[in-house]
Short mmCIF file of C-alpha atoms and ligand atoms in Angstrom, two decimals:
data_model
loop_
_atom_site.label_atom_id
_atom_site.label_comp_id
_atom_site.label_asym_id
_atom_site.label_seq_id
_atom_site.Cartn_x
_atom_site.Cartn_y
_atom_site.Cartn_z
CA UNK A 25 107.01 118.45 99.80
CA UNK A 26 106.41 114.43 100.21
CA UNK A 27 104.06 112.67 102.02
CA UNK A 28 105.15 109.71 104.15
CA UNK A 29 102.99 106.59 103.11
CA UNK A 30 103.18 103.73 105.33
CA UNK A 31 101.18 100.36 104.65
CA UNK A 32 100.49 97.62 107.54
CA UNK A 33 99.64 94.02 105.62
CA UNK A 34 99.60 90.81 107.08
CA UNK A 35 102.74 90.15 106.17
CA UNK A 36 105.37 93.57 106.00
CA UNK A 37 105.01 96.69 107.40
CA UNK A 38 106.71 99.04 104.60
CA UNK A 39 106.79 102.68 104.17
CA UNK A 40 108.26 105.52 102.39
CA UNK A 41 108.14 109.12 101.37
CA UNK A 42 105.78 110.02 98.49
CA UNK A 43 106.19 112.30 95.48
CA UNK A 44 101.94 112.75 95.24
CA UNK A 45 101.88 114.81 92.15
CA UNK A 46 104.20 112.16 90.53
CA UNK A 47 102.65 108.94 91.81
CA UNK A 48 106.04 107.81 93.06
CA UNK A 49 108.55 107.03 95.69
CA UNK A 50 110.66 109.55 96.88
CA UNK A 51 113.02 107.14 98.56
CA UNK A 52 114.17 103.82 98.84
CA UNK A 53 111.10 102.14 100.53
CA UNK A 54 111.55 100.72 104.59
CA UNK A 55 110.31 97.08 105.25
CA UNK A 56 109.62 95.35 108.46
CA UNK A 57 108.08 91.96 109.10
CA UNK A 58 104.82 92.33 110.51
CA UNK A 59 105.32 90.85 114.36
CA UNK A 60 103.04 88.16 115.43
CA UNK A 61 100.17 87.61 116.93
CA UNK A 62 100.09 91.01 115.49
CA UNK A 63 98.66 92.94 118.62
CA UNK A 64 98.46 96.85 118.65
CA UNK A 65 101.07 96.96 121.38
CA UNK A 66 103.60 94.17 118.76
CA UNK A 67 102.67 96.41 115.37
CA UNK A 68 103.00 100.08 117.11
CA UNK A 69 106.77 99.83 117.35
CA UNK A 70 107.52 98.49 114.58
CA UNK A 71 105.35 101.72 112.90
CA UNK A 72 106.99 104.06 114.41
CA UNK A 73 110.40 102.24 113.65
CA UNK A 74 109.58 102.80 110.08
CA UNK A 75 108.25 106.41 110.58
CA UNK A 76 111.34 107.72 112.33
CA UNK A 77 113.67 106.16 109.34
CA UNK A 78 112.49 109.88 107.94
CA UNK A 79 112.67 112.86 110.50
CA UNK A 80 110.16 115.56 109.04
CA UNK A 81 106.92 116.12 110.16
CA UNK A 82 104.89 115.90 107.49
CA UNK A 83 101.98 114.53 107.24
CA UNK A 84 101.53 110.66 106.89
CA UNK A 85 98.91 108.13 105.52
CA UNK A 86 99.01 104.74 107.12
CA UNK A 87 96.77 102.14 105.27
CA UNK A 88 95.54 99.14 107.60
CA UNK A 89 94.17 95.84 106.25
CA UNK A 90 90.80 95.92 107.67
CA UNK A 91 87.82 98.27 108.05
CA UNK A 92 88.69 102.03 108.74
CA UNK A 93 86.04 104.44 109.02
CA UNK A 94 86.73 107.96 109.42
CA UNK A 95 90.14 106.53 111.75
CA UNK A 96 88.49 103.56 113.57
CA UNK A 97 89.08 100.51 113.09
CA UNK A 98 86.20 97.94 112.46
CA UNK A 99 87.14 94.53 111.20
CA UNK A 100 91.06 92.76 111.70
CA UNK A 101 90.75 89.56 109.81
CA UNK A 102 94.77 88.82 109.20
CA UNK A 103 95.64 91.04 112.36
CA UNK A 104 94.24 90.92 115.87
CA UNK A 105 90.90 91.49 117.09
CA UNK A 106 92.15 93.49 119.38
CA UNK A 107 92.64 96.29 117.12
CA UNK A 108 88.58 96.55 116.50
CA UNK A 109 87.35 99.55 117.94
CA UNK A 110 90.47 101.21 118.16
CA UNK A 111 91.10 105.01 116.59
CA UNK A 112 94.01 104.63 114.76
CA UNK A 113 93.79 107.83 113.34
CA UNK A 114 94.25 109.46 116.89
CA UNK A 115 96.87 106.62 117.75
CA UNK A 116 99.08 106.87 114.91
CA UNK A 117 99.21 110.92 115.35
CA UNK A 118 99.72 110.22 118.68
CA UNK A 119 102.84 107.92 118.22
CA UNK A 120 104.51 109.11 114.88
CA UNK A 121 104.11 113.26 116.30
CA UNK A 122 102.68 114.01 112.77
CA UNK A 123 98.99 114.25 111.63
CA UNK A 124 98.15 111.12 110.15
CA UNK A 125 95.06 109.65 108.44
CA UNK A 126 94.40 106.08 108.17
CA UNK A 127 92.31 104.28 105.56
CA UNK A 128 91.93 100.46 104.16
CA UNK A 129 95.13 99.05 102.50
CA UNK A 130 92.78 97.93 99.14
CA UNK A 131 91.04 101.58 99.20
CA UNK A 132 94.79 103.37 99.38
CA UNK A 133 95.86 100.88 96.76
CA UNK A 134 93.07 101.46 94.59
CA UNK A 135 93.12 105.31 95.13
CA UNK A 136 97.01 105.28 93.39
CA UNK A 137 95.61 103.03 90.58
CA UNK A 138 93.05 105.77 89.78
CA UNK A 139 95.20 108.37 90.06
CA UNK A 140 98.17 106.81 87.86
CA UNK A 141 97.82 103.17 86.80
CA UNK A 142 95.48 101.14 85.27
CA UNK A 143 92.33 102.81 86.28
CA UNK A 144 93.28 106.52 84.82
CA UNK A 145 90.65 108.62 83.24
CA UNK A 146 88.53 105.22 83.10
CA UNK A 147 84.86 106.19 83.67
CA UNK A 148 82.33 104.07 85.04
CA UNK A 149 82.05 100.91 88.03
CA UNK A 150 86.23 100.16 88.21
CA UNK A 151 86.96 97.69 90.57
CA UNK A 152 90.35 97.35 92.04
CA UNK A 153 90.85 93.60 93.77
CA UNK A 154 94.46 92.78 95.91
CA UNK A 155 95.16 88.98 96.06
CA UNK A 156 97.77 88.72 99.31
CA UNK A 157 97.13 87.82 102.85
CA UNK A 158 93.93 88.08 102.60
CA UNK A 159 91.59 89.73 99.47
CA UNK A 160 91.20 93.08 99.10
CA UNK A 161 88.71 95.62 97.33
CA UNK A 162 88.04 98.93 96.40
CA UNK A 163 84.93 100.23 94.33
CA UNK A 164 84.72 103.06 92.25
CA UNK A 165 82.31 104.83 90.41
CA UNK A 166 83.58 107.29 87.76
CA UNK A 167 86.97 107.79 89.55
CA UNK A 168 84.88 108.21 93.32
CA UNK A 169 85.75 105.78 95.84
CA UNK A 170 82.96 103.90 98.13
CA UNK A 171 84.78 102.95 100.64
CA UNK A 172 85.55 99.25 102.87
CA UNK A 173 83.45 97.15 100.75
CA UNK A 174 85.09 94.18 101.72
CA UNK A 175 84.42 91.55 99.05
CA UNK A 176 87.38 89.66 99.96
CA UNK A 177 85.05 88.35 102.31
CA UNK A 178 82.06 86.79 100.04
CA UNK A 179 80.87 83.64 100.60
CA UNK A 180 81.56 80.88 97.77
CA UNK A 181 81.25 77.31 98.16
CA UNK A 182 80.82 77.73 101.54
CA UNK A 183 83.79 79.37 102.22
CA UNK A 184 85.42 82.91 102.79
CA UNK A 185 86.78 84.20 99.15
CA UNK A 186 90.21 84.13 100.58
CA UNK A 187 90.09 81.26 101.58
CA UNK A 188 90.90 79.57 98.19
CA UNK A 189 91.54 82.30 96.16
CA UNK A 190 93.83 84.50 98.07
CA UNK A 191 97.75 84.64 97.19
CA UNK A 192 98.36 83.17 100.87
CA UNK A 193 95.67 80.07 99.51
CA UNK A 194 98.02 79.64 96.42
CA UNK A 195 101.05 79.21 98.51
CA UNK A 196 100.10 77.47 101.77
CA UNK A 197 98.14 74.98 99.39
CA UNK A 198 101.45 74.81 97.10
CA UNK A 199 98.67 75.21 94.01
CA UNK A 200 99.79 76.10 90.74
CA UNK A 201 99.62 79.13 89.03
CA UNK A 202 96.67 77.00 86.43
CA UNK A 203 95.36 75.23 90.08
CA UNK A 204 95.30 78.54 91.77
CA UNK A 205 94.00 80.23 88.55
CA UNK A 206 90.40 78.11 88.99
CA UNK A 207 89.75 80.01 92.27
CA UNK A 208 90.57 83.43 90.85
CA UNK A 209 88.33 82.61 88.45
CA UNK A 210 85.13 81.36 90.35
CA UNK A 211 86.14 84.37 92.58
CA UNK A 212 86.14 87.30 90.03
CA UNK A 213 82.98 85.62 88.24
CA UNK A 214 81.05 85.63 90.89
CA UNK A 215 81.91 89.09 92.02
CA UNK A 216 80.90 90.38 88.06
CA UNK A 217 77.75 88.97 88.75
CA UNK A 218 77.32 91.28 91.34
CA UNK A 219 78.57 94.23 90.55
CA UNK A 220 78.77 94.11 86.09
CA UNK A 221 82.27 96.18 86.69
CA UNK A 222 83.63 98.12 83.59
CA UNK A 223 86.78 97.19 84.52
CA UNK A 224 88.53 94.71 87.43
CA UNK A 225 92.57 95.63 88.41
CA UNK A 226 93.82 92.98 89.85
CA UNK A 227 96.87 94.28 92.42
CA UNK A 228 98.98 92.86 95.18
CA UNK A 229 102.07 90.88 94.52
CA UNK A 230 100.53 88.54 92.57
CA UNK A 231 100.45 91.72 89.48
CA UNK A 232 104.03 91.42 88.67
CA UNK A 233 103.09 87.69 87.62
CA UNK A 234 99.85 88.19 86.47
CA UNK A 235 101.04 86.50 83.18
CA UNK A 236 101.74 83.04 84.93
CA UNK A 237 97.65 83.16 85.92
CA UNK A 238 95.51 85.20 84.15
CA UNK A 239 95.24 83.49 80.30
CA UNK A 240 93.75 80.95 82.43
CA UNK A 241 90.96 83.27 84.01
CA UNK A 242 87.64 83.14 81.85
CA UNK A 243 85.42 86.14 82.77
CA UNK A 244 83.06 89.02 80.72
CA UNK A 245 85.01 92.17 82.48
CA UNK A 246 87.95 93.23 80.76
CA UNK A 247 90.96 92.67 83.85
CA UNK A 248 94.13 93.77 84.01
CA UNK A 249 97.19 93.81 86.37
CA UNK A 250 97.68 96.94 88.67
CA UNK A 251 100.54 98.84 87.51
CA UNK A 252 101.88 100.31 90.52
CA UNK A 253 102.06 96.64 91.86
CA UNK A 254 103.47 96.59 95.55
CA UNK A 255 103.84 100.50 95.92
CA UNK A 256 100.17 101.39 95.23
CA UNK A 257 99.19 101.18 99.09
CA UNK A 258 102.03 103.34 100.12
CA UNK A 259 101.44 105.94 97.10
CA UNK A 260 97.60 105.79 98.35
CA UNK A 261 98.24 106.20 101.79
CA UNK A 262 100.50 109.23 101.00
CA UNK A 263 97.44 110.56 98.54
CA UNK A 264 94.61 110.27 101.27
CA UNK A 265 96.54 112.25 103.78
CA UNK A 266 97.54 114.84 101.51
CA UNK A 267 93.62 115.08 100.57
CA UNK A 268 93.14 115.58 104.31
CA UNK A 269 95.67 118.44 104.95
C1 BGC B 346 90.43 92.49 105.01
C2 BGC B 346 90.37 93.71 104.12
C3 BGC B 346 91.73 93.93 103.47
C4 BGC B 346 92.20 92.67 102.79
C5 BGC B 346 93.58 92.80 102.21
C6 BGC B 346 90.89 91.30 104.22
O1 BGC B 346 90.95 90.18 105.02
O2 BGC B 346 89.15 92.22 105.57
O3 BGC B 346 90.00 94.84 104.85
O4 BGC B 346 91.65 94.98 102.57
O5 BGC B 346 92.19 91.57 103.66
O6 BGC B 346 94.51 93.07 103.20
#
């Protein structure tokens, strides 16, 4: 059986049915632009649009790029504040006639990566970090998530993290890969300080080019680019509701 895996960013809404013992797509994957101002009554159509492009009724995980604990929402920063407060978990079932659980896109993302990319059978504090609309994280400890820590949202220089080191920074600013690279590195610095991971993944689109950036980023903490790149929130999202069943 596969799981449908959906995953809301700030930029494309894209889903597809997952093969959860294999860590892989079952299907071609389904990608619509996230509308905008990206209300819950613009982004609920186009999730069901890309629910019904499969007819079962399995299960579903839909990842969400803010806060989601236990189904409700509790921070939007690249969506709209009027999704805060809001049980998506009961909406989503709701809309898509299927049980679905909801979690943070960063958390489903990193969730695939420990299951069957970079952070496999690696022990100890793993860090997973997506550089995209915003910054994303997800903590682990020995292979156990802790969920929404949020550390795309630290304070450096006086600024939000994404700010100046998120993947929508690099390319509204028109920075270089070396320009952008600085950030990334005062970014993931900082965070080591705080946390002394064993490892740091660094996902989002930016992996699949993590060779144009990263012999430019200086840190302690060995890092290295997700390997399920732009699937790993889908696969995760897929994962989380199977856990749930
Ligand atoms: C949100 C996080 C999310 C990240 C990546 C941040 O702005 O606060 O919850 O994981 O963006 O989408």
């Amino acid at each position: 059986m596969t799981i449908l895996g959906i995953d809301i960013g700030g930029s494309g809404i894209k889903g597809a049915p997952v093969d959860i013992h294999g860590g892989a797509l079952a299907d071609e994957r389904f990608r619509v632009e996230t509308p905008r101002p990206a209300t819950p009554d613009a982004v609920l159509p186009v999730l069901t649009e890309v629910a019904a492009h499969w007819k079962d009724h399995n299960p579903a995980g839909v990842t969400f790029p803010g806060v989601v604990r236990h189904g409700v929402i509790g921070s939007a920063a690249n969506l709209h504040p009027d999704w805060v407060g809001l049980d998506a978990a009961r909406l989503f079932s709701e809309k898509l006639g299927r049980a679905v659980t909801v979690l943070n896109d960063a958390d489903a993302a990193g969730v695939a990566e420990i299951a069957f990319g970079a952070g496999r059978n690696v022990r100890g504090v793993v860090l997973l970090i997506t550089f995209g609309t915003g910054i994303g994280t997800a903590l682990f400890v020995d292979g156990t998530l802790v969920p929404n820590t949020e550390l795309g949202h630290l304070e450096i220089a006086g600024a939000d993290a994404e700010v100046h080191a998120s993947d929508r920074a690099r390319e509204e600013g028109g920075l270089s890969w070396e320009d952008w690279a600085v950030n990334v590195e005062r970014y993931l610095q900082h965070v080591e300080r705080l946390l002394s991971p064993d490892l740091m993944i660094l996902g989002g689109g930016v992996s699949k080019k993590a060779d144009r950036f990263l012999p430019y980023v200086k840190v302690h903490t060995p890092v290295v680019p997700a390997v399920l790149q732009n699937n790993a929130g889908i696969v995760g999202a897929a994962m989380a509701a199977s856990a749930h069943r």
